[in-house]
Tab-separated table of C-alpha atoms and ligand atoms in Angstrom:
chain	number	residue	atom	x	y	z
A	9	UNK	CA	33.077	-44.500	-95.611
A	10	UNK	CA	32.330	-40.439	-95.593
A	11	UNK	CA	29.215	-39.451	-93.313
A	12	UNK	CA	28.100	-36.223	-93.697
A	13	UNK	CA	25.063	-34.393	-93.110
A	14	UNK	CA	22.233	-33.913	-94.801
A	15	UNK	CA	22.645	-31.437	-98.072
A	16	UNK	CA	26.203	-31.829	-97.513
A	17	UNK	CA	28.091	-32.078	-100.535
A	18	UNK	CA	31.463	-34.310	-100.642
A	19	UNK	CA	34.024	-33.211	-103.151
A	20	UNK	CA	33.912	-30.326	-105.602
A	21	UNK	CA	31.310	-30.809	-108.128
A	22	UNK	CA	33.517	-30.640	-110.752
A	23	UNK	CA	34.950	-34.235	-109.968
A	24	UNK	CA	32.395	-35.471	-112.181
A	25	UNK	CA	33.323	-33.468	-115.173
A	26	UNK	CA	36.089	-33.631	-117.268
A	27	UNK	CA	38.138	-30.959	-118.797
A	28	UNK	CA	36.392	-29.652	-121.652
A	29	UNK	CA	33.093	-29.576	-118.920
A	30	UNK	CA	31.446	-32.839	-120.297
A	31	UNK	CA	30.290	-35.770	-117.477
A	32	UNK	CA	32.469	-38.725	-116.727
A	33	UNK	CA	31.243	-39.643	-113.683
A	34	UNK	CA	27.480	-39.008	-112.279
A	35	UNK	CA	27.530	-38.616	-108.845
A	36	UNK	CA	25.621	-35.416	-108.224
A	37	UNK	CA	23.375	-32.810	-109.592
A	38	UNK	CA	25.063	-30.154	-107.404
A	39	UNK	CA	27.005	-27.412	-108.984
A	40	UNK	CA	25.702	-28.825	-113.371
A	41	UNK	CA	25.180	-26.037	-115.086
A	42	UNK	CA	21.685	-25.667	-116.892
A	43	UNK	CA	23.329	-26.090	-120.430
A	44	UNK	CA	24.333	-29.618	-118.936
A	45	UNK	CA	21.424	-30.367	-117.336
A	46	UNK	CA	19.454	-29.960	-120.503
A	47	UNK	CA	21.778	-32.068	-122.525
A	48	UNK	CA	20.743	-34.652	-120.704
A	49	UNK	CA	17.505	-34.282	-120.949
A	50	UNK	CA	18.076	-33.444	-124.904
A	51	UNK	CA	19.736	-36.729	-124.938
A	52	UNK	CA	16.778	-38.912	-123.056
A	53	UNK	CA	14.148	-36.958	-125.058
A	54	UNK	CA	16.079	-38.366	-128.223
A	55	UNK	CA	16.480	-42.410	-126.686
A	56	UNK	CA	12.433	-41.579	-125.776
A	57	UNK	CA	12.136	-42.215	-129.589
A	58	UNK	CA	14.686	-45.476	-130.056
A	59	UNK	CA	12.366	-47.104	-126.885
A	60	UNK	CA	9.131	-46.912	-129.109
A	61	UNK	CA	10.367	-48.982	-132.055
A	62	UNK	CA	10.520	-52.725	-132.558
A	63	UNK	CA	14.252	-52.836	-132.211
A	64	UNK	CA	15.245	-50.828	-129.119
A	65	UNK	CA	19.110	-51.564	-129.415
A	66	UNK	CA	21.344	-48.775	-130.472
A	67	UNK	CA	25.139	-49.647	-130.431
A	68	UNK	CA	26.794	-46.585	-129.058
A	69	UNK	CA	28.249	-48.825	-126.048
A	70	UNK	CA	28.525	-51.731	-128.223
A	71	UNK	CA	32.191	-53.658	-125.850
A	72	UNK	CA	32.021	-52.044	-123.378
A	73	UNK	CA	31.238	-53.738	-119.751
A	74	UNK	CA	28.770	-52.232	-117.013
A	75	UNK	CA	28.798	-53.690	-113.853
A	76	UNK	CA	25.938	-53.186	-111.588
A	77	UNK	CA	26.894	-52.650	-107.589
A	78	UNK	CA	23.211	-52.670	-105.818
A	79	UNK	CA	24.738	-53.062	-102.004
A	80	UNK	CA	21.126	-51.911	-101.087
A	81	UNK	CA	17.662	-52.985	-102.720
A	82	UNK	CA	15.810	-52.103	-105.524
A	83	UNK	CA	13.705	-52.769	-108.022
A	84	UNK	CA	13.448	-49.532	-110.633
A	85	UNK	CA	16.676	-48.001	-110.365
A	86	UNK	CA	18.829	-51.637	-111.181
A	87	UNK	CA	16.192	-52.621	-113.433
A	88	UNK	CA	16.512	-49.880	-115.711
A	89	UNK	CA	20.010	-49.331	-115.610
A	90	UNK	CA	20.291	-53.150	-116.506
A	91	UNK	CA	17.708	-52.426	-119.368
A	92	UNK	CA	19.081	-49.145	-120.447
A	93	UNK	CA	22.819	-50.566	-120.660
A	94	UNK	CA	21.534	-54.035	-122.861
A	95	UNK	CA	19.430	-51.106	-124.808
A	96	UNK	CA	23.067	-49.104	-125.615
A	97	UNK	CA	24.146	-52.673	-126.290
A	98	UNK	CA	26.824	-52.630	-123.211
A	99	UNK	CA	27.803	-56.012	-121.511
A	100	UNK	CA	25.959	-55.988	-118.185
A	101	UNK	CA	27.405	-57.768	-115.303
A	102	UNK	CA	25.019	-57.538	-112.168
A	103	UNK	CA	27.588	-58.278	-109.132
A	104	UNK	CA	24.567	-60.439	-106.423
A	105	UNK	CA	25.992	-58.946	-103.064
A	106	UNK	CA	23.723	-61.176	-101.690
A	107	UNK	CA	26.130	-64.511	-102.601
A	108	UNK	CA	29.458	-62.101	-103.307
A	109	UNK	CA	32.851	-62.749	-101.534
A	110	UNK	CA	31.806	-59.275	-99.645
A	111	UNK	CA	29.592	-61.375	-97.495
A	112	UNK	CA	33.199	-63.404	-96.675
A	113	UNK	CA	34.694	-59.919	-95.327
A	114	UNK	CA	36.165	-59.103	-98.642
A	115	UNK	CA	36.602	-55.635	-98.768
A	116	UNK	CA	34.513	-52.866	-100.672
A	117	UNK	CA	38.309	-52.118	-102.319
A	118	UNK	CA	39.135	-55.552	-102.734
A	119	UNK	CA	35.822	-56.030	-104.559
A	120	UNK	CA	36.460	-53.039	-106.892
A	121	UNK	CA	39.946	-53.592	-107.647
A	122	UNK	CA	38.827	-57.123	-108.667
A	123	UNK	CA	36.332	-55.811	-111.023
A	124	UNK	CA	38.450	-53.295	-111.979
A	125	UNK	CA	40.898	-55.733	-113.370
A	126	UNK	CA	37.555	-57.592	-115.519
A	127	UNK	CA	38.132	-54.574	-117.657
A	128	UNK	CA	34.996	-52.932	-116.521
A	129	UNK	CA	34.037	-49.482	-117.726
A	130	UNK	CA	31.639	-48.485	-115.355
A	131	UNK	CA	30.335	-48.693	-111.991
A	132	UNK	CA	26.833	-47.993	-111.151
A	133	UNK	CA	26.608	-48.226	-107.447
A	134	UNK	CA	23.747	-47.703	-105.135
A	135	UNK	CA	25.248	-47.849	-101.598
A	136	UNK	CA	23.510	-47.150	-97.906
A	137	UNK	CA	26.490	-45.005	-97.128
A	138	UNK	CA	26.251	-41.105	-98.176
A	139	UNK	CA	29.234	-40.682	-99.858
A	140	UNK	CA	29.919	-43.730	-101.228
A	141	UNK	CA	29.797	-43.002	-105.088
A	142	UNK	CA	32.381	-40.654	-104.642
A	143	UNK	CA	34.556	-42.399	-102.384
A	144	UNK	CA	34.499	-45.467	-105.271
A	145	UNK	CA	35.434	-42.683	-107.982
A	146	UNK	CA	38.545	-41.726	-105.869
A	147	UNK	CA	39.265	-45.254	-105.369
A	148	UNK	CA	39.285	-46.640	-109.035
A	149	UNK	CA	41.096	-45.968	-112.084
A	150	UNK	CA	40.227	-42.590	-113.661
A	151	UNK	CA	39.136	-44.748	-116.528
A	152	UNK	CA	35.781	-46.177	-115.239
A	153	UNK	CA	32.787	-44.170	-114.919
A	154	UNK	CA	31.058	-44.407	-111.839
A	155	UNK	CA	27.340	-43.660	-111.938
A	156	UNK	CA	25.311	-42.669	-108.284
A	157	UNK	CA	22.644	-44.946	-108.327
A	158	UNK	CA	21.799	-43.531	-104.264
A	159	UNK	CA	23.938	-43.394	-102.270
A	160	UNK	CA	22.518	-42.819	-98.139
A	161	UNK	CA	21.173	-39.668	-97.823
A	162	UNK	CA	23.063	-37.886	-100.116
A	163	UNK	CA	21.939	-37.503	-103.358
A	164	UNK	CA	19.832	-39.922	-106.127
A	165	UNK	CA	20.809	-38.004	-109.599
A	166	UNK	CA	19.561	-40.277	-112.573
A	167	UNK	CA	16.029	-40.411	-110.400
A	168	UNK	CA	16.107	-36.056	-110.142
A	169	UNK	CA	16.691	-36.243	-113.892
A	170	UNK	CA	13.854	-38.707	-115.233
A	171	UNK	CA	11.810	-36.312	-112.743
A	172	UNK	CA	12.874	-33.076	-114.945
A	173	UNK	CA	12.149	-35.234	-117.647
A	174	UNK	CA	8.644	-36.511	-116.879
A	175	UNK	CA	8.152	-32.093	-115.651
A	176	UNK	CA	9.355	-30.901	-119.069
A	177	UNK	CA	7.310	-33.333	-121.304
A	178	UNK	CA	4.547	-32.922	-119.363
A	179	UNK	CA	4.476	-29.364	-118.955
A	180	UNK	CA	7.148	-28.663	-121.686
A	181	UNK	CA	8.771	-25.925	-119.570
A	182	UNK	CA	10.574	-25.544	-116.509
A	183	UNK	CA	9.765	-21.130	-116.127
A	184	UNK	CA	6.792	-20.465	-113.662
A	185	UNK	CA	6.178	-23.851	-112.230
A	186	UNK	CA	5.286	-24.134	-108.575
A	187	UNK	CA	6.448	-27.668	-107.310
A	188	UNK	CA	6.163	-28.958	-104.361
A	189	UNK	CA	7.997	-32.169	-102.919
A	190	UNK	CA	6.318	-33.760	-99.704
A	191	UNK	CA	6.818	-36.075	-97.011
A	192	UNK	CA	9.410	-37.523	-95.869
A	193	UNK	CA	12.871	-35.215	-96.844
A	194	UNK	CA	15.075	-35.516	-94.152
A	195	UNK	CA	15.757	-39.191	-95.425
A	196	UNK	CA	15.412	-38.545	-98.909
A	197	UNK	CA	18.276	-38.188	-101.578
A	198	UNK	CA	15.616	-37.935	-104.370
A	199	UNK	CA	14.513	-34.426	-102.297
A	200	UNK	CA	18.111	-33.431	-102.551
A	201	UNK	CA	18.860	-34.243	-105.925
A	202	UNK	CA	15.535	-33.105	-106.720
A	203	UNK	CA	15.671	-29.635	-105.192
A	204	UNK	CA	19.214	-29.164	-106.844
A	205	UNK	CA	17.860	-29.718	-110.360
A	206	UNK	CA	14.702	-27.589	-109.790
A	207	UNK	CA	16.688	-24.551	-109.026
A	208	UNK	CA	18.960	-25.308	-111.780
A	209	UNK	CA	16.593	-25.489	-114.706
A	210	UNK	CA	14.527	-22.188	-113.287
A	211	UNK	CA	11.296	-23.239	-111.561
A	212	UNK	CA	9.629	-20.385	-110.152
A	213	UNK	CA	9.192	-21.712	-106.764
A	214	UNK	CA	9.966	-25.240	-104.441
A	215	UNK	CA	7.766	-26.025	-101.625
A	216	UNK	CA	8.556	-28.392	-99.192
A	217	UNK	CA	5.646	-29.510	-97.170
A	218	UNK	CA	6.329	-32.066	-94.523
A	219	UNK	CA	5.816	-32.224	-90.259
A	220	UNK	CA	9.513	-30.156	-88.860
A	221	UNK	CA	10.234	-33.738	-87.927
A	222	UNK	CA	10.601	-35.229	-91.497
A	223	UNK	CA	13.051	-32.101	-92.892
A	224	UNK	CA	16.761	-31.455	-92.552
A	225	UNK	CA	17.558	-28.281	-90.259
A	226	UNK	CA	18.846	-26.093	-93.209
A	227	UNK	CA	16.124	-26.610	-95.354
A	228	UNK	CA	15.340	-22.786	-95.930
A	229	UNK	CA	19.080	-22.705	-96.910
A	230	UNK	CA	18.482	-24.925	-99.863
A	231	UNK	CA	16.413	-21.772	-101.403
A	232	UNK	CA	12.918	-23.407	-100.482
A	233	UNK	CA	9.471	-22.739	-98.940
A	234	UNK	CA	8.641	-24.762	-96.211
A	235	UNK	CA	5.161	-25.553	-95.406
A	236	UNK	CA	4.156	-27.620	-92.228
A	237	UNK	CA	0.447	-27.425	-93.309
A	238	UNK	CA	-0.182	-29.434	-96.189
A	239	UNK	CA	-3.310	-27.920	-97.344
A	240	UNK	CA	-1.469	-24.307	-97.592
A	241	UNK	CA	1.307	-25.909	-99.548
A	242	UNK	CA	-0.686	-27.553	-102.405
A	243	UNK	CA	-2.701	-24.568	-103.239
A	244	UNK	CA	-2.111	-23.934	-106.954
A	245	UNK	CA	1.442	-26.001	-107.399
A	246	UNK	CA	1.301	-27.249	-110.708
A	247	UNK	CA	3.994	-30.425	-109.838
A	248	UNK	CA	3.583	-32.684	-106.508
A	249	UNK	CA	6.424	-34.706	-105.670
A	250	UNK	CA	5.021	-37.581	-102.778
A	251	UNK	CA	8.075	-39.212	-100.938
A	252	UNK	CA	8.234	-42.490	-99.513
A	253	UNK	CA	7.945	-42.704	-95.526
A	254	UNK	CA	11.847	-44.719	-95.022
A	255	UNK	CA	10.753	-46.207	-91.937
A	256	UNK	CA	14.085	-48.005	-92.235
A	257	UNK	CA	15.950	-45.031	-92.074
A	258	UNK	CA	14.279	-43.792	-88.777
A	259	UNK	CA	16.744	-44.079	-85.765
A	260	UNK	CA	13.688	-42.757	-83.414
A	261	UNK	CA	9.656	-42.379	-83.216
A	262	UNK	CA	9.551	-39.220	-85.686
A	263	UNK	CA	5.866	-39.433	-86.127
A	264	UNK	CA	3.160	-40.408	-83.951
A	265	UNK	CA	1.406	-43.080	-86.056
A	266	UNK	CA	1.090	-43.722	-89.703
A	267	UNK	CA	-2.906	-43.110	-89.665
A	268	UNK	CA	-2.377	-39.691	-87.981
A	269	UNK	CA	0.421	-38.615	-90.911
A	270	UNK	CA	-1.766	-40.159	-93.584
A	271	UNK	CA	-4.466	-37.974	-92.100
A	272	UNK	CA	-2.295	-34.522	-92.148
A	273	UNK	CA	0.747	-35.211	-94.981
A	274	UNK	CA	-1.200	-37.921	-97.521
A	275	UNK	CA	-1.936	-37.130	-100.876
A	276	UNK	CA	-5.809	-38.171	-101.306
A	277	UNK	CA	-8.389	-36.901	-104.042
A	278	UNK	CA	-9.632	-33.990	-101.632
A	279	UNK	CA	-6.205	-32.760	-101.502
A	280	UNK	CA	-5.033	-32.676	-105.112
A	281	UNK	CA	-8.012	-30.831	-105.706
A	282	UNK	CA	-6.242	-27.826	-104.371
A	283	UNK	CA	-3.454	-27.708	-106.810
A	284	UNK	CA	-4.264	-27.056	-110.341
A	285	UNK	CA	-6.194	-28.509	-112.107
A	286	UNK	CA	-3.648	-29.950	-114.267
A	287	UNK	CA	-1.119	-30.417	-111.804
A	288	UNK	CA	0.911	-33.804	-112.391
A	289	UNK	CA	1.834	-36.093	-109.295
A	290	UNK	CA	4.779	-37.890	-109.214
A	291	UNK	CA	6.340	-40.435	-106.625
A	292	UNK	CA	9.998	-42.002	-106.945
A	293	UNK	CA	8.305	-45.548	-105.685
A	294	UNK	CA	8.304	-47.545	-103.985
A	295	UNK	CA	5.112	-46.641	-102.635
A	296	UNK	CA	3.151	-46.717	-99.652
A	297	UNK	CA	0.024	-47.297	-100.530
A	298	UNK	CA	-2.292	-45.201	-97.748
A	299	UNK	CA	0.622	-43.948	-96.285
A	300	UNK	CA	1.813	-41.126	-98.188
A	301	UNK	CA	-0.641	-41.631	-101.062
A	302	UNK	CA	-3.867	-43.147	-101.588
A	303	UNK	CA	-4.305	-45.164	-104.191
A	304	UNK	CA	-6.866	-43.663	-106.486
A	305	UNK	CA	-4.378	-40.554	-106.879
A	306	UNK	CA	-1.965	-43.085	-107.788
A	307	UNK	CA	-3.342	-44.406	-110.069
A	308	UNK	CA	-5.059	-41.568	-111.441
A	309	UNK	CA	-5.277	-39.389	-114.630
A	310	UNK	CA	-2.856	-36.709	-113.026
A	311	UNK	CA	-0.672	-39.235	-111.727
A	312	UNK	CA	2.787	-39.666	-114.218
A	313	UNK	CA	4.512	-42.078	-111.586
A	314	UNK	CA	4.825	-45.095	-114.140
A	315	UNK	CA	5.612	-42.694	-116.579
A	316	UNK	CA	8.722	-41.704	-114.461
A	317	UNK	CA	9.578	-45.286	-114.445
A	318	UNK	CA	9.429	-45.540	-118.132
A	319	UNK	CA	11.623	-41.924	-118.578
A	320	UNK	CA	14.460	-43.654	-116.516
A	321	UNK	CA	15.558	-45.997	-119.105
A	322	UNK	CA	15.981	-42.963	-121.801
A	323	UNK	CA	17.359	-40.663	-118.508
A	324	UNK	CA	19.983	-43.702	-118.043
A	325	UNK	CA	20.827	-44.288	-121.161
A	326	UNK	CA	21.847	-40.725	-121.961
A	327	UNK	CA	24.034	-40.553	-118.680
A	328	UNK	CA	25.846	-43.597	-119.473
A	329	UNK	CA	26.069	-42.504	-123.092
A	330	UNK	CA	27.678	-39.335	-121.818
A	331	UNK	CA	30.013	-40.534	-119.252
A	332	UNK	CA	31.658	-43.246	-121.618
A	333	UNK	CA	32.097	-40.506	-124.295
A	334	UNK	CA	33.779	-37.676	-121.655
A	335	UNK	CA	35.707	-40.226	-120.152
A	336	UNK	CA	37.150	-41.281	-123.677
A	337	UNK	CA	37.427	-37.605	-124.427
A	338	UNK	CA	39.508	-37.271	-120.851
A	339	UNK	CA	41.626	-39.974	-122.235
A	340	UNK	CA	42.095	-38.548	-125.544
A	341	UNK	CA	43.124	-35.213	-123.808
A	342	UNK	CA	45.832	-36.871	-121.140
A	343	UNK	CA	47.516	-38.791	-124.155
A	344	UNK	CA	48.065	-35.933	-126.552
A	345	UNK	CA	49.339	-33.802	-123.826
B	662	CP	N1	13.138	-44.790	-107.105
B	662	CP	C1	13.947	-45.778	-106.698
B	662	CP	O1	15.129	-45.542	-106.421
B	662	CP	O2	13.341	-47.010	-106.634
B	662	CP	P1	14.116	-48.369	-106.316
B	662	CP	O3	14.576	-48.285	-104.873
B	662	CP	O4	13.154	-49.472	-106.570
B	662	CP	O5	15.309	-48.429	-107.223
């Protein structure tokens, strides 16, 4: 499998697009354009709507088979892909790594050929390698879309989208916001994705506030402000983005204790109280609960976090709603020509 560094990007970003410029594969919010970018949100904003009545089915992928591939854990990303494919009426198939014939040696090709021949349209695959959604779309027929569910490092797109989504309906513009993402970015794919999307849709300015420890060497590169002094970096942002500490992604002692980071990088009352005053905090989850953020700013009026879980369903749905209709437009395309 590919291992690159961080904010590397693994194949040209148009991989995921077919010819006419439409998704057929989500694997990265590198190199969308912001017409696209806002189609998907367009598209969420209008599944927001189906996910409020009593009957939340639509049948737009009414025979066709999803198959989720969770080779690491989680709870909000599988659950609402599962929920957002039985919502677009899809057959769901969630492949247990756990108990699957990969835990005999089988193969990660083996396994997708096999699934491949199930008659599967669509992967979603969350994977501990960076790289790994792509490497799968290279691998299978052209016919199945792959979605990145996180993959390493690398990038997290459907969770940067329900962020833009949860920004825009909250502040119902993307022009002249300050945001700033903090903690832990040097592990984080939902910084990456994040920052990608951010610059894409036009927000005034990114600040990245975390101890030089806890962010990737190019960071300036990426086009943002970097902020080692928390207090400085919160000081009239109008969106805070806390990031889980992934203690299980630390090779080495990056930090000298929890209590001392929580002291100097976590998110409590005092602190939010120097962004405005009607600044929104999110958090991907899971969380670390007097970590990275203490709980009363968690679970606070600013805070949109379950909010973001909510907006992933609609976010999910439109992606998978898009992919399945470029990748039958690719077909189209290839058999009239
Ligand atoms: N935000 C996120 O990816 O959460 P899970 O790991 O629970 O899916």
């Amino acid at each position: 499998m590919h291992s690159k560094p961080a904010g590397a990007s693994f194949t040209a970003p148009n991989v995921q697009l077919n010819d006419a410029g439409k998704l057929k594969h989500f694997l990265t919010t590198e190199g969308l354009s912001p017409e696209l970018l806002t189609d998907i949100l367009d598209t969420a904003d209008s599944f927001i709507s189906t996910q409020n009545r009593s009957i939340k089915t639509v049948p737009i992928l009414r025979g066709k088979t999803v198959v989720n591939l969770f080779f690491e854990n989680s709870t909000r990303t599988r659950s609402t892909f599962e929920l957002a494919a039985k919502r677009l009426s899809a057959d769901i198939l969630n492949l247990d790594i756990a108990t699957s014939s990969t835990k005999k040696g089988e193969s990660l090709q083996d396994t997708l050929w096999n699934l491949e021949a199930m008659h599967s349209d669509m992967f979603v695959v969350r994977h501990s390698d960076s790289g790994a959604a792509h490497f799968i779309a290279s691998q299978v027929t052209p016919d199945i879309a792959i979605i990145n569910a996180g993959d390493g490092r690398h990038a997290h797109p459907t969770q940067a989208m329900l962020d833009m989504l949860t920004i825009r309906r909250n502040k119902g513009r993307f022009e002249g916001l300050v945001v700033a993402i903090c903690g832990d970015v040097l592990h984080s794919r939902v910084a990456r994705s994040e920052i990608q999307a951010l610059k894409t849709l036009g927000v005034a300015e990114i600040r990245v506030i975390a101890p030089k420890t806890l962010i990737p060497k190019d960071i300036e590169d990426l086009g943002v402000r970097f902020f080692s002094n928390m207090d400085e970096g919160l000081k009239q942002v109008d969106v805070i983005t806390m990031l889980r500490l992934q203690k299980e992604r630390m090779q080495s002692a990056l930090l000298p204790s929890q209590s001392e980071y929580y002291k100097l990088y976590g998110l409590s009352q005092e602190r939010l109280g120097l962004a405005q005053p009607d600044a929104i905090v999110m958090h991907p989850g899971p969380m670390n609960r007097g970590v990275e953020i203490e709980s009363s700013v968690a679970d606070g009026a600013q805070s949109v976090i379950l909010e973001q879980v909510s907006n992933g369903i609609a976010v999910r749905m439109a992606v998978m709603a898009m992919a399945v209709s470029g990748q039958q437009e690719a077909r189209k395309a290839q058999s009239e020509s």
